[in-house]
PDB file of N, CA and C in Angstrom:
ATOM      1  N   UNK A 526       3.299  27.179  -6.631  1.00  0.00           N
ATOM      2  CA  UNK A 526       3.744  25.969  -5.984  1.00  0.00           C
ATOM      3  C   UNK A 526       2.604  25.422  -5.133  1.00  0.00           C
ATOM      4  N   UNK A 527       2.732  24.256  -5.316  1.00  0.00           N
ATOM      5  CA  UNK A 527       1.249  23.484  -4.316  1.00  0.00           C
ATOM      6  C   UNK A 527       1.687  23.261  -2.788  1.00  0.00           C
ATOM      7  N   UNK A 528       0.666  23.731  -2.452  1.00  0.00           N
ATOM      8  CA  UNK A 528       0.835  23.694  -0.934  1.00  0.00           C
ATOM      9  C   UNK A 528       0.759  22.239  -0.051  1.00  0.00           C
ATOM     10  N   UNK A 529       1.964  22.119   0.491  1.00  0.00           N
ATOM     11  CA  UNK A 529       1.926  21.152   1.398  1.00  0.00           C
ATOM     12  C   UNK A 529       1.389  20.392   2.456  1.00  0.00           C
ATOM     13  N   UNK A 530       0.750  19.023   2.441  1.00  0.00           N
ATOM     14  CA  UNK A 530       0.162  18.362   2.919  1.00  0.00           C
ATOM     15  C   UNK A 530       0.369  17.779   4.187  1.00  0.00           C
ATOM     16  N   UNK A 531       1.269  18.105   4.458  1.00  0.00           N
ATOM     17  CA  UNK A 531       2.312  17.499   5.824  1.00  0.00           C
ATOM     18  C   UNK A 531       2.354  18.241   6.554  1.00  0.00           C
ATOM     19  N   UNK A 532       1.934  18.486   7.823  1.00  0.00           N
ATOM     20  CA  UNK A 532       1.159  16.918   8.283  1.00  0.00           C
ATOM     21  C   UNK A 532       0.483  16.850   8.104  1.00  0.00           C
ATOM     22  N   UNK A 533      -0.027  15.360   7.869  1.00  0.00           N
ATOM     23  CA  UNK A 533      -1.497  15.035   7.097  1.00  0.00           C
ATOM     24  C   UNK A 533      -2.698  15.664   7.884  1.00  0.00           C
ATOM     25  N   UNK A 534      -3.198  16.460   7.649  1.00  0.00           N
ATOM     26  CA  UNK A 534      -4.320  16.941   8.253  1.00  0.00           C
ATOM     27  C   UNK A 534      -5.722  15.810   9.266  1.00  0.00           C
ATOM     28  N   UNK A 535      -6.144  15.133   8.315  1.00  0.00           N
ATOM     29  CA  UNK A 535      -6.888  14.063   8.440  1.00  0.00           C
ATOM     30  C   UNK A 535      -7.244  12.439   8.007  1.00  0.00           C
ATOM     31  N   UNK A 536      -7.842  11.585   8.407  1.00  0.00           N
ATOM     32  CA  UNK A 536      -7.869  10.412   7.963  1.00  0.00           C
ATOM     33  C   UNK A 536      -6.633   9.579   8.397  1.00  0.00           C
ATOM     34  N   UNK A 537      -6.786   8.386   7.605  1.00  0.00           N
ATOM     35  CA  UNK A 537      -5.617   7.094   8.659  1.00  0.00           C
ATOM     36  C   UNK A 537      -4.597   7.830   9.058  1.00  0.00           C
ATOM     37  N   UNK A 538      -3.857   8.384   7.708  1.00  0.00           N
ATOM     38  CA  UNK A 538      -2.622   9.092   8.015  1.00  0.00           C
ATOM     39  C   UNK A 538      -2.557  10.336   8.896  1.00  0.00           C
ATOM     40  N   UNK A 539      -3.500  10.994   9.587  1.00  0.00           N
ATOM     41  CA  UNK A 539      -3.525  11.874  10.355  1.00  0.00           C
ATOM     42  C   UNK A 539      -1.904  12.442  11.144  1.00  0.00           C
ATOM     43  N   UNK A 540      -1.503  13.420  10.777  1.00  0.00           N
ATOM     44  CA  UNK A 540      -0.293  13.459  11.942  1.00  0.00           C
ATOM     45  C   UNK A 540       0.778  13.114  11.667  1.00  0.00           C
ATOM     46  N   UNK A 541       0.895  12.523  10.251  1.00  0.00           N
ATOM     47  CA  UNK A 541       2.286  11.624   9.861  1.00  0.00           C
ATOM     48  C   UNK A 541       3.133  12.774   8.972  1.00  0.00           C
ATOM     49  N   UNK A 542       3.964  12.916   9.063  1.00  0.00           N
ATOM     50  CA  UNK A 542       5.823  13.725   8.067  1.00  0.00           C
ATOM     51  C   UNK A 542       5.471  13.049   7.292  1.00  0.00           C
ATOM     52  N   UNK A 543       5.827  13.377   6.235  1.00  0.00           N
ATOM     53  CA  UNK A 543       6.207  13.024   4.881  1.00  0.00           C
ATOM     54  C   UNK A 543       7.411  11.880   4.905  1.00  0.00           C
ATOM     55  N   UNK A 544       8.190  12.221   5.996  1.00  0.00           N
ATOM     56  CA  UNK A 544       9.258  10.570   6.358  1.00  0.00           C
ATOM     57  C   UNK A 544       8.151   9.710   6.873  1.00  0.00           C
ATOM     58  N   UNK A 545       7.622   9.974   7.656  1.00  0.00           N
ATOM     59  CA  UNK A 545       6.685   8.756   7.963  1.00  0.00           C
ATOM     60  C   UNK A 545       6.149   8.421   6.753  1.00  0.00           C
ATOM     61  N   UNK A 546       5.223   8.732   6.190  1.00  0.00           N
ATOM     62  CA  UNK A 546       4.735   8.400   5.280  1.00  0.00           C
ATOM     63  C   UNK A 546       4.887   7.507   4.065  1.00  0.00           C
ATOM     64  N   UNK A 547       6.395   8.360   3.855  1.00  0.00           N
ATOM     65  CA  UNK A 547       7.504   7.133   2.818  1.00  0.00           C
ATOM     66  C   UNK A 547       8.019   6.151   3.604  1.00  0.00           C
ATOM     67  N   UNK A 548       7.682   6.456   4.700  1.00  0.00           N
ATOM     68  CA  UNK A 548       8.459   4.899   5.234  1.00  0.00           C
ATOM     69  C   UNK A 548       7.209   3.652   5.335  1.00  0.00           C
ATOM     70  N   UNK A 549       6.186   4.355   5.582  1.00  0.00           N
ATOM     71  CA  UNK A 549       4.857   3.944   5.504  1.00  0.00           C
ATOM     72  C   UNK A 549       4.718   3.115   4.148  1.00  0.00           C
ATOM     73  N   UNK A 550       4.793   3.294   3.357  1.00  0.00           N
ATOM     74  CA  UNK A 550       5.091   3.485   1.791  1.00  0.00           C
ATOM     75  C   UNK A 550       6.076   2.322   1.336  1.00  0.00           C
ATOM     76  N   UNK A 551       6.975   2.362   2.111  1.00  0.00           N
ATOM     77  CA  UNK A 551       8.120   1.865   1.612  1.00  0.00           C
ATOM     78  C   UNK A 551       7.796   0.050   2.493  1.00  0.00           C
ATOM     79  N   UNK A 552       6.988   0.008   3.128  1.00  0.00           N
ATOM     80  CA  UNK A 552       7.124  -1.011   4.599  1.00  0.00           C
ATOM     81  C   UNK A 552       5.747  -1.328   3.685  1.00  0.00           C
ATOM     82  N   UNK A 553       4.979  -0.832   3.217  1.00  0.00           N
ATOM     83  CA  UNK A 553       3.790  -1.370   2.400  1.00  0.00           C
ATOM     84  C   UNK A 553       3.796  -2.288   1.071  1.00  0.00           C
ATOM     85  N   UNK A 554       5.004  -1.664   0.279  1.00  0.00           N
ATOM     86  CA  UNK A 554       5.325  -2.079  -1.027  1.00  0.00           C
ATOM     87  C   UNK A 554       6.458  -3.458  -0.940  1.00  0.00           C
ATOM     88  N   UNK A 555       6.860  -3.609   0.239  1.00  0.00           N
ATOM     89  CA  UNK A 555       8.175  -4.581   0.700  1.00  0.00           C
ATOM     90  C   UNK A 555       6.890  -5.940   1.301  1.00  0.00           C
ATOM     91  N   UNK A 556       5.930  -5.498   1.933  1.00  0.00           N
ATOM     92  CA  UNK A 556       4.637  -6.387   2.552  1.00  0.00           C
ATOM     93  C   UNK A 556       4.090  -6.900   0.962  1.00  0.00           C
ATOM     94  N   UNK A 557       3.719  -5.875  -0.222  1.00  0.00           N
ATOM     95  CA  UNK A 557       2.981  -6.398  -1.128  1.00  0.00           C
ATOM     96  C   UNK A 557       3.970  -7.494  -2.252  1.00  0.00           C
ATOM     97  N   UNK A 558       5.625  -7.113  -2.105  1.00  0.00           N
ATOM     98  CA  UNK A 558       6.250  -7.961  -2.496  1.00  0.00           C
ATOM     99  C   UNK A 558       6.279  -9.713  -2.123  1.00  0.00           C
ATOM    100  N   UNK A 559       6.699  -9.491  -0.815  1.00  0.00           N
ATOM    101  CA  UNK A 559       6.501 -10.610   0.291  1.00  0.00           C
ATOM    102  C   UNK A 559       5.318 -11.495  -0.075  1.00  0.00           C
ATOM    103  N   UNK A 560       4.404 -10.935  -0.346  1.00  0.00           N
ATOM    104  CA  UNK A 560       3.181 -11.496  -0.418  1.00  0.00           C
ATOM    105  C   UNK A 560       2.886 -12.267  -1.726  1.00  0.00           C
ATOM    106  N   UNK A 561       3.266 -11.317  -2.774  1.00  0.00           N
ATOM    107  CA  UNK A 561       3.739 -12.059  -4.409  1.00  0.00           C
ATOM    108  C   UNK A 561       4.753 -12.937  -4.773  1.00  0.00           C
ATOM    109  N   UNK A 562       5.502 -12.992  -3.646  1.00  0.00           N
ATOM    110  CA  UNK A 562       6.475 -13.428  -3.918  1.00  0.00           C
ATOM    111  C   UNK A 562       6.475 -15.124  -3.075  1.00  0.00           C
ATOM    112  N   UNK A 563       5.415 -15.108  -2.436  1.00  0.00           N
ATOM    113  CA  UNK A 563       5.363 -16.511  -1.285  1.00  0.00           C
ATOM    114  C   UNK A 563       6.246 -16.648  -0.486  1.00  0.00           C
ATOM    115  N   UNK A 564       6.846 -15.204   0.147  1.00  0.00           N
ATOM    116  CA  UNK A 564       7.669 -15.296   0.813  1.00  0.00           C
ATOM    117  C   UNK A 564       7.292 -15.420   2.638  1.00  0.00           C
ATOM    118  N   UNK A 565       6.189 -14.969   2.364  1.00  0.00           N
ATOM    119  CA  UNK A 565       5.124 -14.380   3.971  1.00  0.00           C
ATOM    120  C   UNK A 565       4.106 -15.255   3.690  1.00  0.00           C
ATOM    121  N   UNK A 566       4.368 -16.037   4.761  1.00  0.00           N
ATOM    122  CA  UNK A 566       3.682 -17.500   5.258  1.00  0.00           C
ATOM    123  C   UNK A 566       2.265 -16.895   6.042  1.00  0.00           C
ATOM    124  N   UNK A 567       1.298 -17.630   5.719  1.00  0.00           N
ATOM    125  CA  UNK A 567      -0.379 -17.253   6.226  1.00  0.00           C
ATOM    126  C   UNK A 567      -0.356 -18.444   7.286  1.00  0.00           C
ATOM    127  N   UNK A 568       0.614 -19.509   7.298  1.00  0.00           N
ATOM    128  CA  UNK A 568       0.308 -20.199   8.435  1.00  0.00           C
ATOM    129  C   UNK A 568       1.371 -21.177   8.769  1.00  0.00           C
ATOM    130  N   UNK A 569       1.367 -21.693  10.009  1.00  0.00           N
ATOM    131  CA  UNK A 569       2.705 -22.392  10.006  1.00  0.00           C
ATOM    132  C   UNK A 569       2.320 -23.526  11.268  1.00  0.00           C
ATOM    133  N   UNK A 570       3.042 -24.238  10.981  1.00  0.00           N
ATOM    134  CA  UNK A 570       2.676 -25.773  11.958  1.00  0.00           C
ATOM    135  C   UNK A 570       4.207 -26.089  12.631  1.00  0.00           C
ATOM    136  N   UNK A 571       4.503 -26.983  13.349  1.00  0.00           N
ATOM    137  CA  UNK A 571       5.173 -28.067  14.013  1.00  0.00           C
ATOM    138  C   UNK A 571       4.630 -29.097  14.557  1.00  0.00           C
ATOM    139  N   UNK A 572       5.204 -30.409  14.677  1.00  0.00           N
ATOM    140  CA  UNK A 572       5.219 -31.153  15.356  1.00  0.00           C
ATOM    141  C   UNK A 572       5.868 -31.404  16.662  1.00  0.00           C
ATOM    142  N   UNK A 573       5.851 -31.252  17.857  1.00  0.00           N
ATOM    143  CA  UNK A 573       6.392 -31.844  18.830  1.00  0.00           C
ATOM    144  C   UNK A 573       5.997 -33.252  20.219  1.00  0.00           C
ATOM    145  N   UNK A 574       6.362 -33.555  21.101  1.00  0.00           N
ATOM    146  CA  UNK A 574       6.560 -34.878  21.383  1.00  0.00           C
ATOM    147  C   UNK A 574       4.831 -35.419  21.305  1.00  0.00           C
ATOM    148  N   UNK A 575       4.498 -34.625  21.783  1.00  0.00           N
ATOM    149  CA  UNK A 575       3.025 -34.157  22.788  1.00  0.00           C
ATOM    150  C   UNK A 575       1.645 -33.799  21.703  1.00  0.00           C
ATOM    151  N   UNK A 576       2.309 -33.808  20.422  1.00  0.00           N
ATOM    152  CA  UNK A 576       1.210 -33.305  19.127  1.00  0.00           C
ATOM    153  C   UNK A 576       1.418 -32.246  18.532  1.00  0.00           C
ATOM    154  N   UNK A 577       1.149 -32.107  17.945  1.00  0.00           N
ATOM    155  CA  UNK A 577       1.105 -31.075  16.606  1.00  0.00           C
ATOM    156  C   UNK A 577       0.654 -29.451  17.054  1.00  0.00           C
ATOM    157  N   UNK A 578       1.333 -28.572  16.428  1.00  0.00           N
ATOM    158  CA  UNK A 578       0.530 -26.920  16.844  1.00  0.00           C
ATOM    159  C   UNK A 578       0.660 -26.593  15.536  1.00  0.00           C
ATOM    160  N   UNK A 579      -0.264 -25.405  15.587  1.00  0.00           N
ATOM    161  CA  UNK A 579      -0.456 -25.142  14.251  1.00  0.00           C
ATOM    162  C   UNK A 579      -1.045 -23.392  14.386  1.00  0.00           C
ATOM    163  N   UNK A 580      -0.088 -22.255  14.099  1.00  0.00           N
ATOM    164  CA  UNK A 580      -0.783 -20.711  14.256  1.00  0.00           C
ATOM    165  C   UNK A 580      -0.579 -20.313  12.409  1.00  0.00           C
ATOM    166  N   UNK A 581      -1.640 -19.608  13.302  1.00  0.00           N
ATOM    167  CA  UNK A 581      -2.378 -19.230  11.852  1.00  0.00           C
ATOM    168  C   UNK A 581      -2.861 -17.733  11.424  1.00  0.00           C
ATOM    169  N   UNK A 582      -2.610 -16.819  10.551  1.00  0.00           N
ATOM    170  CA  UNK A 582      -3.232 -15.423  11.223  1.00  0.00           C
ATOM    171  C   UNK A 582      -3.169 -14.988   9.799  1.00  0.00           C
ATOM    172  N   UNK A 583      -4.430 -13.779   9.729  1.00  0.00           N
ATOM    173  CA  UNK A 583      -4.842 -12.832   8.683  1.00  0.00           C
ATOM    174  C   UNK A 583      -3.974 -12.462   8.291  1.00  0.00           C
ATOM    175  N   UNK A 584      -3.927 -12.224   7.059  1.00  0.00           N
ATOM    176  CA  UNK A 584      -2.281 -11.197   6.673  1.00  0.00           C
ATOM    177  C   UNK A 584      -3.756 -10.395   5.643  1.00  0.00           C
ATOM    178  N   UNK A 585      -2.783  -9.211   5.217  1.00  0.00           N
ATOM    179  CA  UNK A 585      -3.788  -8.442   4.292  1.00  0.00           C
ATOM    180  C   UNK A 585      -3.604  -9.009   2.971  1.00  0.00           C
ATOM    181  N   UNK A 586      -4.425  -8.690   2.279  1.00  0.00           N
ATOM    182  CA  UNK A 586      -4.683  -9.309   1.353  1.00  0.00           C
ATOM    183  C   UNK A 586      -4.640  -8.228  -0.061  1.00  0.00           C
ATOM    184  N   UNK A 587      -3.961  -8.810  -1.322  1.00  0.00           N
ATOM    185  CA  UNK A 587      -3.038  -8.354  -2.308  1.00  0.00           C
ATOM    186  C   UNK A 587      -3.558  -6.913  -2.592  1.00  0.00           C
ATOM    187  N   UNK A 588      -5.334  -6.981  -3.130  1.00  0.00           N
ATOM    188  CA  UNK A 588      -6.167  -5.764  -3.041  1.00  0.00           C
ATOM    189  C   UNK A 588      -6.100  -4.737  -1.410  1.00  0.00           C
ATOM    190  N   UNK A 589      -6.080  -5.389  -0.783  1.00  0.00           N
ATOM    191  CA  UNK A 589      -5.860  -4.191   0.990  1.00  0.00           C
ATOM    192  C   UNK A 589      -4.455  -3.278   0.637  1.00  0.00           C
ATOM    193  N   UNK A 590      -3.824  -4.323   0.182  1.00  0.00           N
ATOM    194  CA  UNK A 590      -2.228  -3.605   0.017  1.00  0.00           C
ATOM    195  C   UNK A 590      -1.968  -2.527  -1.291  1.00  0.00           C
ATOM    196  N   UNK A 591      -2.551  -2.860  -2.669  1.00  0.00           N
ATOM    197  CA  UNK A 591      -2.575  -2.033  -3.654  1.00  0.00           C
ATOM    198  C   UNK A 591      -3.227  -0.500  -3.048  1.00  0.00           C
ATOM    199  N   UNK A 592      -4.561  -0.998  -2.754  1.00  0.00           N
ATOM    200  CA  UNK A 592      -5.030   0.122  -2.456  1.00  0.00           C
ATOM    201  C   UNK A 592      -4.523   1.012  -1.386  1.00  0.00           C
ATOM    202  N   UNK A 593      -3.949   0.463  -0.021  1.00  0.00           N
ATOM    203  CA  UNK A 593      -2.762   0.947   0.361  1.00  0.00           C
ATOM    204  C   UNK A 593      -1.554   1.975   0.208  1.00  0.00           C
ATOM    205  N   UNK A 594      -1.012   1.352  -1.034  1.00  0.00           N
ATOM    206  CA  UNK A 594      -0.318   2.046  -1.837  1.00  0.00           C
ATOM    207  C   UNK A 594      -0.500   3.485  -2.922  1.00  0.00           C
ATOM    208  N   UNK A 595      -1.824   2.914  -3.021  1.00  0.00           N
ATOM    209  CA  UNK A 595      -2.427   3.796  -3.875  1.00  0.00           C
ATOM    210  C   UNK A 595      -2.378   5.160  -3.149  1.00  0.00           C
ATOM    211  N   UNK A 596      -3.042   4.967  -1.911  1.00  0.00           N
ATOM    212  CA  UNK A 596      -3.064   5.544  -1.505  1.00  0.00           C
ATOM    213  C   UNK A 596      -2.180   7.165  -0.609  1.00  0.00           C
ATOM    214  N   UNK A 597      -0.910   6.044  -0.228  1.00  0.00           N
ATOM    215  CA  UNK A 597      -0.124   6.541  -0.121  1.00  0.00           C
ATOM    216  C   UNK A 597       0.975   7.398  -0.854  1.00  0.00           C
ATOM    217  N   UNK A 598       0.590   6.465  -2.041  1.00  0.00           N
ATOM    218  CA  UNK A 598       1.509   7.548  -3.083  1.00  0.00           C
ATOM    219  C   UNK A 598       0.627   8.870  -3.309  1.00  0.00           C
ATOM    220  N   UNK A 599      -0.984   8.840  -3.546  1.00  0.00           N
ATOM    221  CA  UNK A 599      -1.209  10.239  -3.488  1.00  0.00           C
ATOM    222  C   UNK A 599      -0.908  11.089  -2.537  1.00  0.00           C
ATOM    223  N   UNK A 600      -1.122  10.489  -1.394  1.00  0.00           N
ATOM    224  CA  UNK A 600      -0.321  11.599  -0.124  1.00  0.00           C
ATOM    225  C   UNK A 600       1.094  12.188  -0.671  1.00  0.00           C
ATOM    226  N   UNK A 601       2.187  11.574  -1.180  1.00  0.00           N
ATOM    227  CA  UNK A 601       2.986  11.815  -1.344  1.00  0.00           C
ATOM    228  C   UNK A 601       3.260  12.603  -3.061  1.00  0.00           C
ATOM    229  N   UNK A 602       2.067  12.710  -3.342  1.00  0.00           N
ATOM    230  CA  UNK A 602       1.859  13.217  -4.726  1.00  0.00           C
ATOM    231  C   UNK A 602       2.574  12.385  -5.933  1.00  0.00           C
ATOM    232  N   UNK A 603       2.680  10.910  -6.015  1.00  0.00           N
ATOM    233  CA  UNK A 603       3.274  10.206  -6.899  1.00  0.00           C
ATOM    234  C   UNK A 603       1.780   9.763  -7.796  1.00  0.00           C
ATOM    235  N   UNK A 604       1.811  10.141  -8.712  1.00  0.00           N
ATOM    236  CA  UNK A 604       0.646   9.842  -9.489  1.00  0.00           C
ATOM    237  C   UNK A 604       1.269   8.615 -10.471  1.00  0.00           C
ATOM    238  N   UNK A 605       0.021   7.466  -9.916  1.00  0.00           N
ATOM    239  CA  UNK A 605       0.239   6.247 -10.940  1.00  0.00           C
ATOM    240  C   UNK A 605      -1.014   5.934 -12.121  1.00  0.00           C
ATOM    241  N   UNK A 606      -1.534   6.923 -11.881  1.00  0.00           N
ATOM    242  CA  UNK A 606      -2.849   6.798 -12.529  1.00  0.00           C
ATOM    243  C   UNK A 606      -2.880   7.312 -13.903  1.00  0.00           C
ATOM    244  N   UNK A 607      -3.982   6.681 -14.921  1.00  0.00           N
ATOM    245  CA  UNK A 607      -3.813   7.012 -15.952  1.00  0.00           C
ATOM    246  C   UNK A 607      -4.521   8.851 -16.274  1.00  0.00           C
ATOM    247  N   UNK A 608      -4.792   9.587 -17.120  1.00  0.00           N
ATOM    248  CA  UNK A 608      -5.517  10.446 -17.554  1.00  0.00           C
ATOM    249  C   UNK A 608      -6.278   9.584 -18.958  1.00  0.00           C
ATOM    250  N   UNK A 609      -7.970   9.937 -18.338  1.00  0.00           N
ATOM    251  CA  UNK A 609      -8.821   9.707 -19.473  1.00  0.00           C
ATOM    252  C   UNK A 609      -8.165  10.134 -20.775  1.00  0.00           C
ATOM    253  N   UNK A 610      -8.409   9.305 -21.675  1.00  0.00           N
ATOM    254  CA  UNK A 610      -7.981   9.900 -23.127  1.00  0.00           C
ATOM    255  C   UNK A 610      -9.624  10.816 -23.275  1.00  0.00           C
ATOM    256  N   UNK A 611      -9.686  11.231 -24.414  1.00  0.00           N
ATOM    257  CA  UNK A 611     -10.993  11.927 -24.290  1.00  0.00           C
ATOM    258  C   UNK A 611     -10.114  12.370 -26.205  1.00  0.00           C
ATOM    259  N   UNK A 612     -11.590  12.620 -27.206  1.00  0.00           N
ATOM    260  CA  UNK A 612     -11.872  12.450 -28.370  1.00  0.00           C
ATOM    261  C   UNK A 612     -12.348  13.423 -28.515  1.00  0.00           C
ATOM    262  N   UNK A 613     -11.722  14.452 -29.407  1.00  0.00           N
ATOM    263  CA  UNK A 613     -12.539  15.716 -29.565  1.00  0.00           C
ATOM    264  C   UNK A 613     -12.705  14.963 -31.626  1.00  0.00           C
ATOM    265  N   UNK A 614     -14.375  15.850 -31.949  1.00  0.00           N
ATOM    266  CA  UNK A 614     -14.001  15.575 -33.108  1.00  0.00           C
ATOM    267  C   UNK A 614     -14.451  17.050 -33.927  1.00  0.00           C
ATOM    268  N   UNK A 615     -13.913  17.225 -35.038  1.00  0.00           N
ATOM    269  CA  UNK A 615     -13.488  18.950 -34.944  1.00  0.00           C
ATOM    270  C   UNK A 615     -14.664  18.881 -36.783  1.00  0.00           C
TER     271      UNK A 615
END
């Protein structure tokens, strides 16, 4: 049996449960939806009496978030990755 990673020893995730982590996980993949989906606004305006405002702010961006994920699922040992094919010839 493979030995357990939790708590994360080192790096971003340092210190995090395996609940953290999936929740981590779960709050990442709901952000990368949002984001595909044009649901999570990069900027937003009004008008009022006095003139116009307008805030505006970084959101991460589609690649920050995959890799994100990527990431997190290996913590959690979810492998999305392919295996090389590889060609033996006999």
């Amino acid at each position: 049996m493979a030995k357990s990673v939790f708590p994360v020893p080192r790096g971003t995730y340092a210190g995090m449960t395996e609940a953290q982590v999936t929740q981590a996980r779960n709050a990442a993949q709901q952000a990368l939806l949002s984001l595909l989906n044009g649901t999570r606004p990069m900027s937003a305006g009004y008008n009022q009496g006095d003139g116009g405002r307008n805030v505006s702010f970084a959101g991460a961006s589609e690649a920050q978030l995959r890799n994100n994920l990527r990431e997190l699922n290996t913590l959690l040992g979810v492998s999305t990755s392919r295996r090389a094919m590889r060609i033996r010839y006999r």
